[in-house]
């Protein structure tokens, strides 16, 4: 049996060599007790189909975003004038009434009614007991509550009440190649890596294919020696950003504008573009590392989805669109997806993070939160509206995943907190929508790797 498996492996290696298939990865992942093959089988055969069905539902396809916020770090050039950069916002009547009328922290009509009752009781309480509080003190109490919410967040969220925030139908504005590239794009990614990944400027990072110059082998070795010398938390943070970058590049390669003639526009897989970004030879060995980081990102977001199951199981948590039968069906599907995520046999063990000295761990956690918060702000510097939309959604989704992973105690307290005025842990609708859609992008990337492997093998 072992001999047969070895022969099959050798045949696969020969097949890859003949077709220049240097873009795939196999085997165990660093800092994890998991392997690429287990993830491929689980995602492609079990998770991907259910997740895609869920993301096509009305609750998850509409995302509210402000695409007009100015770049907070530099004077950005005019927005991308390419037609594929445009985002079509929804007219008010195109968004289900239940989504339009409910605020960002309300899951259902019942929850909204309970909130109104709580506010009424709170007012009576303040009037009966806290008559000695000045207006300034009451304002401070509200500010403290808001600060508590902000302290849990790993990303900047758009003000949904702003007149500049609009609903976007994600299915009608798919993430794909828009021809937005060059120095402005490089400036975005360079700012993310150089200023937010705890890297000294003296250590050069291996650069992406469309950068101004390639890294030498010596620079790459220096970088990875530095990275391996970092604590597991900082190493994981870099791998998350690299994995997100890899995922976005896979989407652009898989939905590339192949034909732009006067009578048709055809989108599809561009194998040459994929090779340029991930082929081991063309990237001086960097491409496979990027793909391994994609799998690492998958494990992190999968773990967060599994940990969020108790939140989704709360009776007050409803996917409220105003269409009762659909809402019940889609909540059941969400629970199936989260339960399937929990059933994965080789989850990332987040207890390995921040396990040292309590004070030092708290500082490191805050440093990472602030770094990711900064990355989410950089998304407002992206010149292409469609790229900005998907960048903001995916960074918010990853930020929500980190919030979940670092809130285990509050989530565990949820069943006992049913009678409390304020639940021990909450997710807004925006966080839920971004969490699932961001994970959907990663799941799609894993699925697209299979498609590219097939296309590469057909070229031999």
Coordinates of C-alpha atoms in Angstrom, one line a residue:
X1 CA 0.0 0.0 0.0
X2 CA 2.8 2.4 0.9
X3 CA 4.6 1.6 -2.3
X4 CA 1.4 2.3 -4.3
X5 CA 1.0 5.7 -2.6
X6 CA 4.7 6.5 -3.3
X7 CA 4.2 5.6 -7.0
X8 CA 1.1 7.8 -7.3
X9 CA 3.0 10.7 -5.6
X10 CA 5.9 10.3 -8.1
X11 CA 3.5 10.3 -11.0
X12 CA 1.9 13.5 -9.7
X13 CA 5.3 15.1 -9.4
X14 CA 6.3 14.1 -12.9
X15 CA 3.0 15.4 -14.3
X16 CA 3.6 18.7 -12.5
X17 CA 7.2 18.9 -13.9
X18 CA 6.0 18.3 -17.4
X19 CA 3.4 21.0 -17.2
X20 CA 5.6 23.5 -15.3
X21 CA 3.3 23.1 -12.4
X22 CA 5.4 25.0 -9.9
X23 CA 2.5 26.9 -8.4
X24 CA 1.1 24.4 -6.0
X25 CA 1.9 23.5 -2.4
X26 CA 1.5 20.2 -0.5
X27 CA 2.1 18.8 3.0
X28 CA 2.1 20.3 6.5
X29 CA 1.6 24.0 7.2
X30 CA 4.0 25.9 9.5
X31 CA 2.7 26.8 13.1
X32 CA -0.3 24.4 12.5
X33 CA -1.2 20.8 13.0
X34 CA -2.8 20.7 9.6
X35 CA -1.9 20.0 6.0
X36 CA -2.9 21.3 2.6
X37 CA -4.6 18.2 1.3
X38 CA -7.0 18.0 4.3
X39 CA -8.0 21.6 3.8
X40 CA -8.5 21.1 0.0
X41 CA -10.8 18.1 0.5
X42 CA -12.8 19.7 3.4
X43 CA -13.3 23.0 1.6
X44 CA -13.9 21.9 -2.0
X45 CA -16.1 18.9 -1.2
X46 CA -18.1 20.0 1.9
X47 CA -17.8 23.6 2.8
X48 CA -17.6 25.6 -0.4
X49 CA -21.0 24.6 -1.9
X50 CA -23.0 25.4 1.3
X51 CA -21.2 28.6 1.9
X52 CA -21.8 29.9 -1.7
X53 CA -25.5 29.2 -1.4
X54 CA -25.6 31.1 1.9
X55 CA -23.8 34.1 0.4
X56 CA -26.3 34.4 -2.4
X57 CA -29.1 35.0 0.1
X58 CA -30.4 38.6 0.5
X59 CA -29.1 38.9 4.1
X60 CA -25.5 38.4 3.0
X61 CA -25.5 39.9 -0.5
X62 CA -26.2 43.5 0.6
X63 CA -23.3 45.3 2.3
X64 CA -23.3 48.9 3.4
X65 CA -20.2 50.9 2.7
X66 CA -18.9 54.4 2.4
X67 CA -16.6 54.6 -0.7
X68 CA -16.2 58.4 -0.5
X69 CA -14.0 58.6 2.7
X70 CA -10.7 60.4 2.0
X71 CA -7.4 58.7 2.5
X72 CA -6.2 59.6 6.0
X73 CA -2.5 59.1 5.3
X74 CA -1.6 60.9 2.0
X75 CA -3.2 62.9 -0.7
X76 CA -4.5 60.2 -3.0
X77 CA -4.8 60.7 -6.7
X78 CA -8.2 61.0 -8.4
X79 CA -10.3 57.8 -8.3
X80 CA -9.6 55.2 -11.0
X81 CA -11.3 56.2 -14.2
X82 CA -11.5 52.7 -15.6
X83 CA -15.0 51.5 -16.2
X84 CA -14.4 48.2 -14.4
X85 CA -13.5 50.1 -11.3
X86 CA -17.0 51.5 -10.9
X87 CA -19.4 50.2 -8.2
X88 CA -23.2 50.3 -8.8
X89 CA -24.9 51.2 -5.5
X90 CA -28.4 49.9 -4.8
X91 CA -31.6 52.0 -5.1
X92 CA -33.5 52.0 -1.8
X93 CA -36.3 49.8 -3.2
X94 CA -33.7 47.1 -4.2
X95 CA -32.7 46.4 -0.6
X96 CA -35.1 44.3 1.6
X97 CA -37.1 46.5 4.0
X98 CA -35.9 44.5 7.0
X99 CA -32.3 45.3 6.2
X100 CA -32.9 49.0 5.5
X101 CA -35.0 49.6 8.6
X102 CA -33.0 47.7 11.2
X103 CA -29.9 49.3 12.7
X104 CA -26.5 47.7 12.6
X105 CA -26.8 46.0 16.0
X106 CA -30.3 44.6 15.5
X107 CA -30.8 41.1 14.3
X108 CA -34.6 40.9 14.4
X109 CA -37.8 42.8 15.0
X110 CA -38.0 41.1 18.5
X111 CA -34.5 42.3 19.4
X112 CA -35.3 45.8 18.3
X113 CA -38.4 45.8 20.5
X114 CA -36.4 44.5 23.4
X115 CA -33.8 47.2 22.9
X116 CA -36.5 49.9 22.9
X117 CA -37.9 48.4 26.2
X118 CA -34.4 48.4 27.7
X119 CA -33.9 52.1 26.7
X120 CA -37.3 52.9 28.4
X121 CA -36.3 51.1 31.6
X122 CA -32.9 52.7 31.5
X123 CA -34.4 56.2 31.4
X124 CA -36.7 55.3 34.3
X125 CA -33.7 54.0 36.2
X126 CA -31.7 57.1 35.6
X127 CA -34.6 59.3 36.7
X128 CA -35.3 57.3 39.8
X129 CA -31.9 56.5 41.1
X130 CA -29.3 58.6 39.3
X131 CA -30.8 62.0 39.7
X132 CA -27.6 63.2 41.1
X133 CA -25.7 62.6 37.9
X134 CA -24.9 65.7 35.9
X135 CA -25.4 65.9 32.1
X136 CA -21.6 65.8 31.7
X137 CA -21.4 62.6 33.8
X138 CA -24.2 60.9 31.8
X139 CA -22.4 61.9 28.6
X140 CA -19.2 60.4 29.9
X141 CA -20.9 57.1 30.8
X142 CA -22.2 56.9 27.2
X143 CA -18.7 57.6 25.9
X144 CA -17.2 54.9 28.2
X145 CA -19.7 52.4 26.8
X146 CA -18.8 53.4 23.2
X147 CA -15.1 53.1 24.1
X148 CA -15.7 49.6 25.3
X149 CA -17.2 48.7 22.0
X150 CA -14.3 50.3 20.1
X151 CA -11.7 48.6 22.2
X152 CA -12.9 45.2 20.9
X153 CA -12.6 46.2 17.2
X154 CA -9.8 45.3 15.0
X155 CA -10.9 47.5 12.1
X156 CA -12.4 50.9 11.3
X157 CA -16.1 50.6 10.5
X158 CA -18.0 53.0 8.3
X159 CA -20.8 55.1 9.9
X160 CA -23.9 53.4 8.5
X161 CA -26.0 56.5 9.2
X162 CA -23.8 58.7 7.1
X163 CA -25.4 60.0 3.9
X164 CA -22.3 58.8 2.0
X165 CA -22.9 55.2 3.1
X166 CA -24.7 53.1 0.5
X167 CA -25.9 49.5 0.1
X168 CA -24.1 47.5 -2.5
X169 CA -25.2 44.2 -4.0
X170 CA -22.1 42.1 -3.8
X171 CA -23.3 39.7 -6.5
X172 CA -23.7 42.5 -9.0
X173 CA -20.2 43.9 -8.1
X174 CA -18.0 40.9 -8.2
X175 CA -14.3 41.0 -7.2
X176 CA -12.3 40.6 -10.4
X177 CA -9.5 42.2 -12.5
X178 CA -10.1 45.9 -13.2
X179 CA -6.8 46.9 -14.8
X180 CA -6.0 48.9 -11.6
X181 CA -2.3 48.4 -11.1
X182 CA 1.0 50.2 -11.1
X183 CA 2.7 52.6 -8.6
X184 CA -0.5 53.5 -6.7
X185 CA -1.3 49.9 -6.0
X186 CA 2.2 49.2 -4.9
X187 CA 2.1 52.1 -2.6
X188 CA -0.9 50.6 -0.8
X189 CA 0.7 47.2 -0.3
X190 CA 4.0 48.7 0.6
X191 CA 2.4 50.8 3.3
X192 CA 0.6 47.7 4.7
X193 CA 3.7 45.6 4.9
X194 CA 6.4 48.1 5.7
X195 CA 4.5 50.1 8.4
X196 CA 2.2 47.6 10.0
X197 CA 3.9 44.2 10.0
X198 CA 6.4 45.0 12.8
X199 CA 9.2 44.8 10.2
X200 CA 12.3 47.1 10.4
X201 CA 13.0 49.1 7.3
X202 CA 16.5 47.6 7.2
X203 CA 15.0 44.2 6.3
X204 CA 13.7 44.0 2.7
X205 CA 10.6 42.0 2.0
X206 CA 10.4 39.8 -1.1
X207 CA 8.4 41.9 -3.5
X208 CA 5.4 41.1 -5.7
X209 CA 5.8 40.6 -9.5
X210 CA 4.4 44.0 -10.5
X211 CA 6.8 45.9 -8.2
X212 CA 9.6 48.1 -9.4
X213 CA 12.4 45.7 -8.7
X214 CA 12.9 42.1 -7.7
X215 CA 14.4 40.9 -4.5
X216 CA 17.7 39.1 -4.5
X217 CA 18.0 35.6 -3.1
X218 CA 20.1 37.1 -0.2
X219 CA 17.5 39.6 0.7
X220 CA 14.8 37.0 0.7
X221 CA 16.9 34.7 3.0
X222 CA 17.5 37.7 5.3
X223 CA 13.8 38.4 5.5
X224 CA 12.8 34.9 6.4
X225 CA 15.6 34.6 9.0
X226 CA 14.1 37.8 10.5
X227 CA 10.6 36.4 10.3
X228 CA 11.5 33.1 11.9
X229 CA 13.1 35.0 14.8
X230 CA 9.8 36.8 15.6
X231 CA 7.3 35.6 18.2
X232 CA 4.6 33.3 16.9
X233 CA 2.0 36.1 17.1
X234 CA 3.9 38.6 14.9
X235 CA 4.8 35.8 12.5
X236 CA 1.1 34.8 12.3
X237 CA 0.1 38.5 11.7
X238 CA 2.5 38.7 8.7
X239 CA 1.1 35.4 7.3
X240 CA -2.4 36.6 7.6
X241 CA -1.7 39.8 5.6
X242 CA 0.3 37.8 3.0
X243 CA -2.5 35.2 2.8
X244 CA -5.1 38.0 2.2
X245 CA -2.8 39.4 -0.5
X246 CA -2.5 36.0 -2.2
X247 CA -6.2 35.4 -2.1
X248 CA -6.9 38.8 -3.8
X249 CA -4.4 37.9 -6.5
X250 CA -6.0 34.6 -7.1
X251 CA -9.4 36.3 -7.6
X252 CA -7.9 38.7 -10.1
X253 CA -6.3 35.8 -12.0
X254 CA -9.4 33.7 -12.0
X255 CA -11.8 36.5 -13.1
X256 CA -9.5 38.2 -15.7
X257 CA -10.8 40.2 -18.6
X258 CA -9.8 37.8 -21.5
X259 CA -11.7 39.5 -24.3
X260 CA -12.8 43.1 -24.5
X261 CA -14.1 43.5 -28.0
X262 CA -17.0 45.7 -29.3
X263 CA -19.4 42.8 -29.2
X264 CA -18.4 40.9 -26.0
X265 CA -16.5 41.1 -22.8
X266 CA -15.3 37.7 -21.6
X267 CA -14.0 37.0 -18.1
X268 CA -12.1 33.9 -17.1
X269 CA -9.0 32.2 -15.8
X270 CA -5.7 33.7 -16.9
X271 CA -3.0 31.0 -16.3
X272 CA -0.2 33.3 -17.3
X273 CA -1.2 36.0 -14.7
X274 CA -1.5 33.2 -12.1
X275 CA 2.0 31.9 -12.9
X276 CA 3.4 35.4 -12.7
X277 CA 2.2 35.7 -9.2
X278 CA 2.7 32.2 -7.8
X279 CA 5.1 30.2 -10.0
X280 CA 8.2 29.2 -7.9
X281 CA 10.6 30.0 -10.7
X282 CA 9.1 33.3 -11.8
X283 CA 8.9 34.5 -8.2
X284 CA 12.3 33.3 -7.0
X285 CA 10.6 30.7 -4.7
X286 CA 8.2 33.3 -3.2
X287 CA 4.9 32.1 -4.9
X288 CA 4.5 28.8 -2.9
X289 CA 5.1 30.7 0.4
X290 CA 2.2 33.0 -0.5
X291 CA 0.0 30.1 -1.2
X292 CA 0.9 28.5 2.1
X293 CA 0.0 31.7 3.9
X294 CA -3.4 31.6 2.1
X295 CA -4.1 28.2 3.7
X296 CA -3.0 29.6 7.1
X297 CA -5.5 32.5 6.7
X298 CA -8.2 29.9 5.8
X299 CA -7.5 28.1 9.1
X300 CA -7.8 31.3 11.1
X301 CA -11.1 32.4 9.6
X302 CA -12.4 28.8 9.8
X303 CA -11.6 28.7 13.5
X304 CA -13.4 32.0 14.1
X305 CA -16.5 30.8 12.2
X306 CA -16.5 27.7 14.4
X307 CA -16.1 29.8 17.6
X308 CA -19.0 32.1 16.6
X309 CA -21.5 29.2 16.6
X310 CA -22.8 30.0 20.1
X311 CA -23.5 33.6 18.9
X312 CA -25.5 32.4 15.9
X313 CA -27.4 29.9 18.1
X314 CA -28.8 32.7 20.4
X315 CA -32.6 32.9 20.0
X316 CA -32.4 36.7 19.5
X317 CA -30.0 36.2 16.6
X318 CA -32.0 36.3 13.4
X319 CA -31.0 37.0 9.7
X320 CA -33.8 39.6 9.6
X321 CA -34.8 40.8 6.1
X322 CA -38.5 40.9 6.7
X323 CA -39.2 37.7 4.9
X324 CA -39.9 35.3 7.7
X325 CA -39.7 31.9 5.8
X326 CA -36.5 32.8 4.0
X327 CA -35.0 34.2 7.2
X328 CA -35.6 31.0 9.0
X329 CA -34.2 28.9 6.2
X330 CA -31.1 30.9 5.9
X331 CA -30.4 31.0 9.6
X332 CA -30.6 27.2 9.5
X333 CA -28.1 27.1 6.7
X334 CA -25.8 29.5 8.6
X335 CA -25.9 27.1 11.6
X336 CA -25.1 24.2 9.3
X337 CA -22.1 26.1 7.9
X338 CA -20.9 27.0 11.4
X339 CA -21.4 23.5 12.6
X340 CA -19.5 22.1 9.6
X341 CA -16.7 24.5 10.4
X342 CA -16.6 23.3 14.0
X343 CA -16.4 19.7 12.7
X344 CA -13.1 20.3 11.0
X345 CA -10.6 17.8 12.5
X346 CA -7.4 19.9 12.5
X347 CA -8.3 23.4 13.7
X348 CA -5.7 26.0 14.4
X349 CA -5.0 26.1 18.1
X350 CA -5.3 29.8 19.1
X351 CA -4.3 29.1 22.7
X352 CA -0.7 29.1 21.3
X353 CA -1.1 32.8 20.9
X354 CA -0.5 35.3 23.7
X355 CA 0.4 32.4 26.1
X356 CA 3.3 34.1 27.9
X357 CA 3.5 36.8 30.6
X358 CA 0.0 38.2 31.0
X359 CA 1.1 41.9 30.9
X360 CA 3.4 41.4 27.9
X361 CA 0.7 39.3 26.1
X362 CA -1.9 42.1 26.7
X363 CA 0.5 44.7 25.2
X364 CA 1.3 42.5 22.2
X365 CA -2.4 41.9 21.6
X366 CA -3.1 45.6 21.7
X367 CA -0.2 46.3 19.3
X368 CA -1.6 43.8 16.8
X369 CA -5.1 45.2 17.2
X370 CA -3.8 48.7 16.4
X371 CA -1.7 47.5 13.5
X372 CA -4.7 45.8 11.9
X373 CA -6.9 48.9 12.7
X374 CA -4.3 50.9 10.7
X375 CA -4.5 48.5 7.8
X376 CA -8.2 48.9 7.6
X377 CA -7.8 52.7 7.4
X378 CA -5.4 52.2 4.4
X379 CA -8.3 50.7 2.5
X380 CA -9.7 54.2 2.1
X381 CA -6.6 55.1 0.0
X382 CA -7.4 52.5 -2.7
X383 CA -8.2 54.4 -5.9
X384 CA -10.3 51.8 -7.6
X385 CA -13.9 51.8 -6.1
X386 CA -14.4 48.1 -6.7
X387 CA -11.0 47.2 -5.2
X388 CA -11.8 49.5 -2.3
X389 CA -15.2 47.8 -1.7
X390 CA -13.7 44.3 -1.5
X391 CA -10.6 45.5 0.4
X392 CA -12.8 47.1 3.0
X393 CA -15.1 44.1 3.3
X394 CA -12.3 41.6 3.5
X395 CA -10.3 43.5 6.1
X396 CA -13.4 44.0 8.2
X397 CA -14.2 40.3 7.9
X398 CA -10.7 39.3 9.0
X399 CA -10.9 41.9 11.8
X400 CA -14.2 40.4 12.9
X401 CA -12.5 36.9 12.9
X402 CA -9.8 38.2 15.2
X403 CA -12.3 39.9 17.5
X404 CA -14.1 36.5 17.8
X405 CA -10.9 34.6 18.5
X406 CA -9.8 37.0 21.2
X407 CA -13.3 37.1 22.9
X408 CA -13.6 33.4 23.9
X409 CA -14.5 34.1 27.5
X410 CA -17.3 36.5 26.5
X411 CA -18.7 34.0 24.0
X412 CA -18.6 31.2 26.5
X413 CA -20.6 33.3 28.9
X414 CA -23.4 33.9 26.4
X415 CA -25.8 31.2 27.6
X416 CA -25.6 32.5 31.1
X417 CA -26.1 36.0 29.9
X418 CA -29.5 35.7 28.5
X419 CA -31.1 37.6 31.4
X420 CA -28.6 40.4 31.3
X421 CA -29.4 43.8 30.0
X422 CA -26.4 43.7 27.6
X423 CA -25.1 40.4 26.1
X424 CA -21.5 39.5 27.0
X425 CA -20.6 39.5 23.3
X426 CA -22.3 41.0 20.2
X427 CA -21.7 41.2 16.5
X428 CA -23.3 43.8 14.3
X429 CA -25.0 42.9 11.0
X430 CA -22.0 44.5 9.1
X431 CA -19.6 42.3 11.1
X432 CA -21.6 39.1 10.4
X433 CA -21.9 39.9 6.6
X434 CA -18.2 40.8 6.3
X435 CA -17.1 37.7 8.3
X436 CA -19.0 35.3 6.0
X437 CA -18.2 37.1 2.8
X438 CA -14.5 37.4 3.6
X439 CA -14.4 33.8 4.5
X440 CA -16.3 33.1 1.3
X441 CA -13.5 34.8 -0.7
X442 CA -10.8 32.6 1.0
X443 CA -12.9 29.5 0.4
X444 CA -13.3 30.5 -3.3
X445 CA -9.5 31.0 -3.6
X446 CA -8.9 27.5 -2.3
X447 CA -11.4 26.2 -4.8
X448 CA -9.8 28.2 -7.6
X449 CA -6.4 26.6 -6.9
X450 CA -7.9 23.3 -7.9
X451 CA -9.1 24.9 -11.2
X452 CA -5.7 26.3 -11.9
X453 CA -4.0 23.0 -11.2
X454 CA -6.3 21.4 -13.8
X455 CA -5.6 24.1 -16.4
X456 CA -1.9 23.8 -15.8
X457 CA -2.0 20.0 -16.2
X458 CA -3.9 20.4 -19.5
X459 CA -1.2 22.6 -21.0
X460 CA 1.4 19.8 -21.0

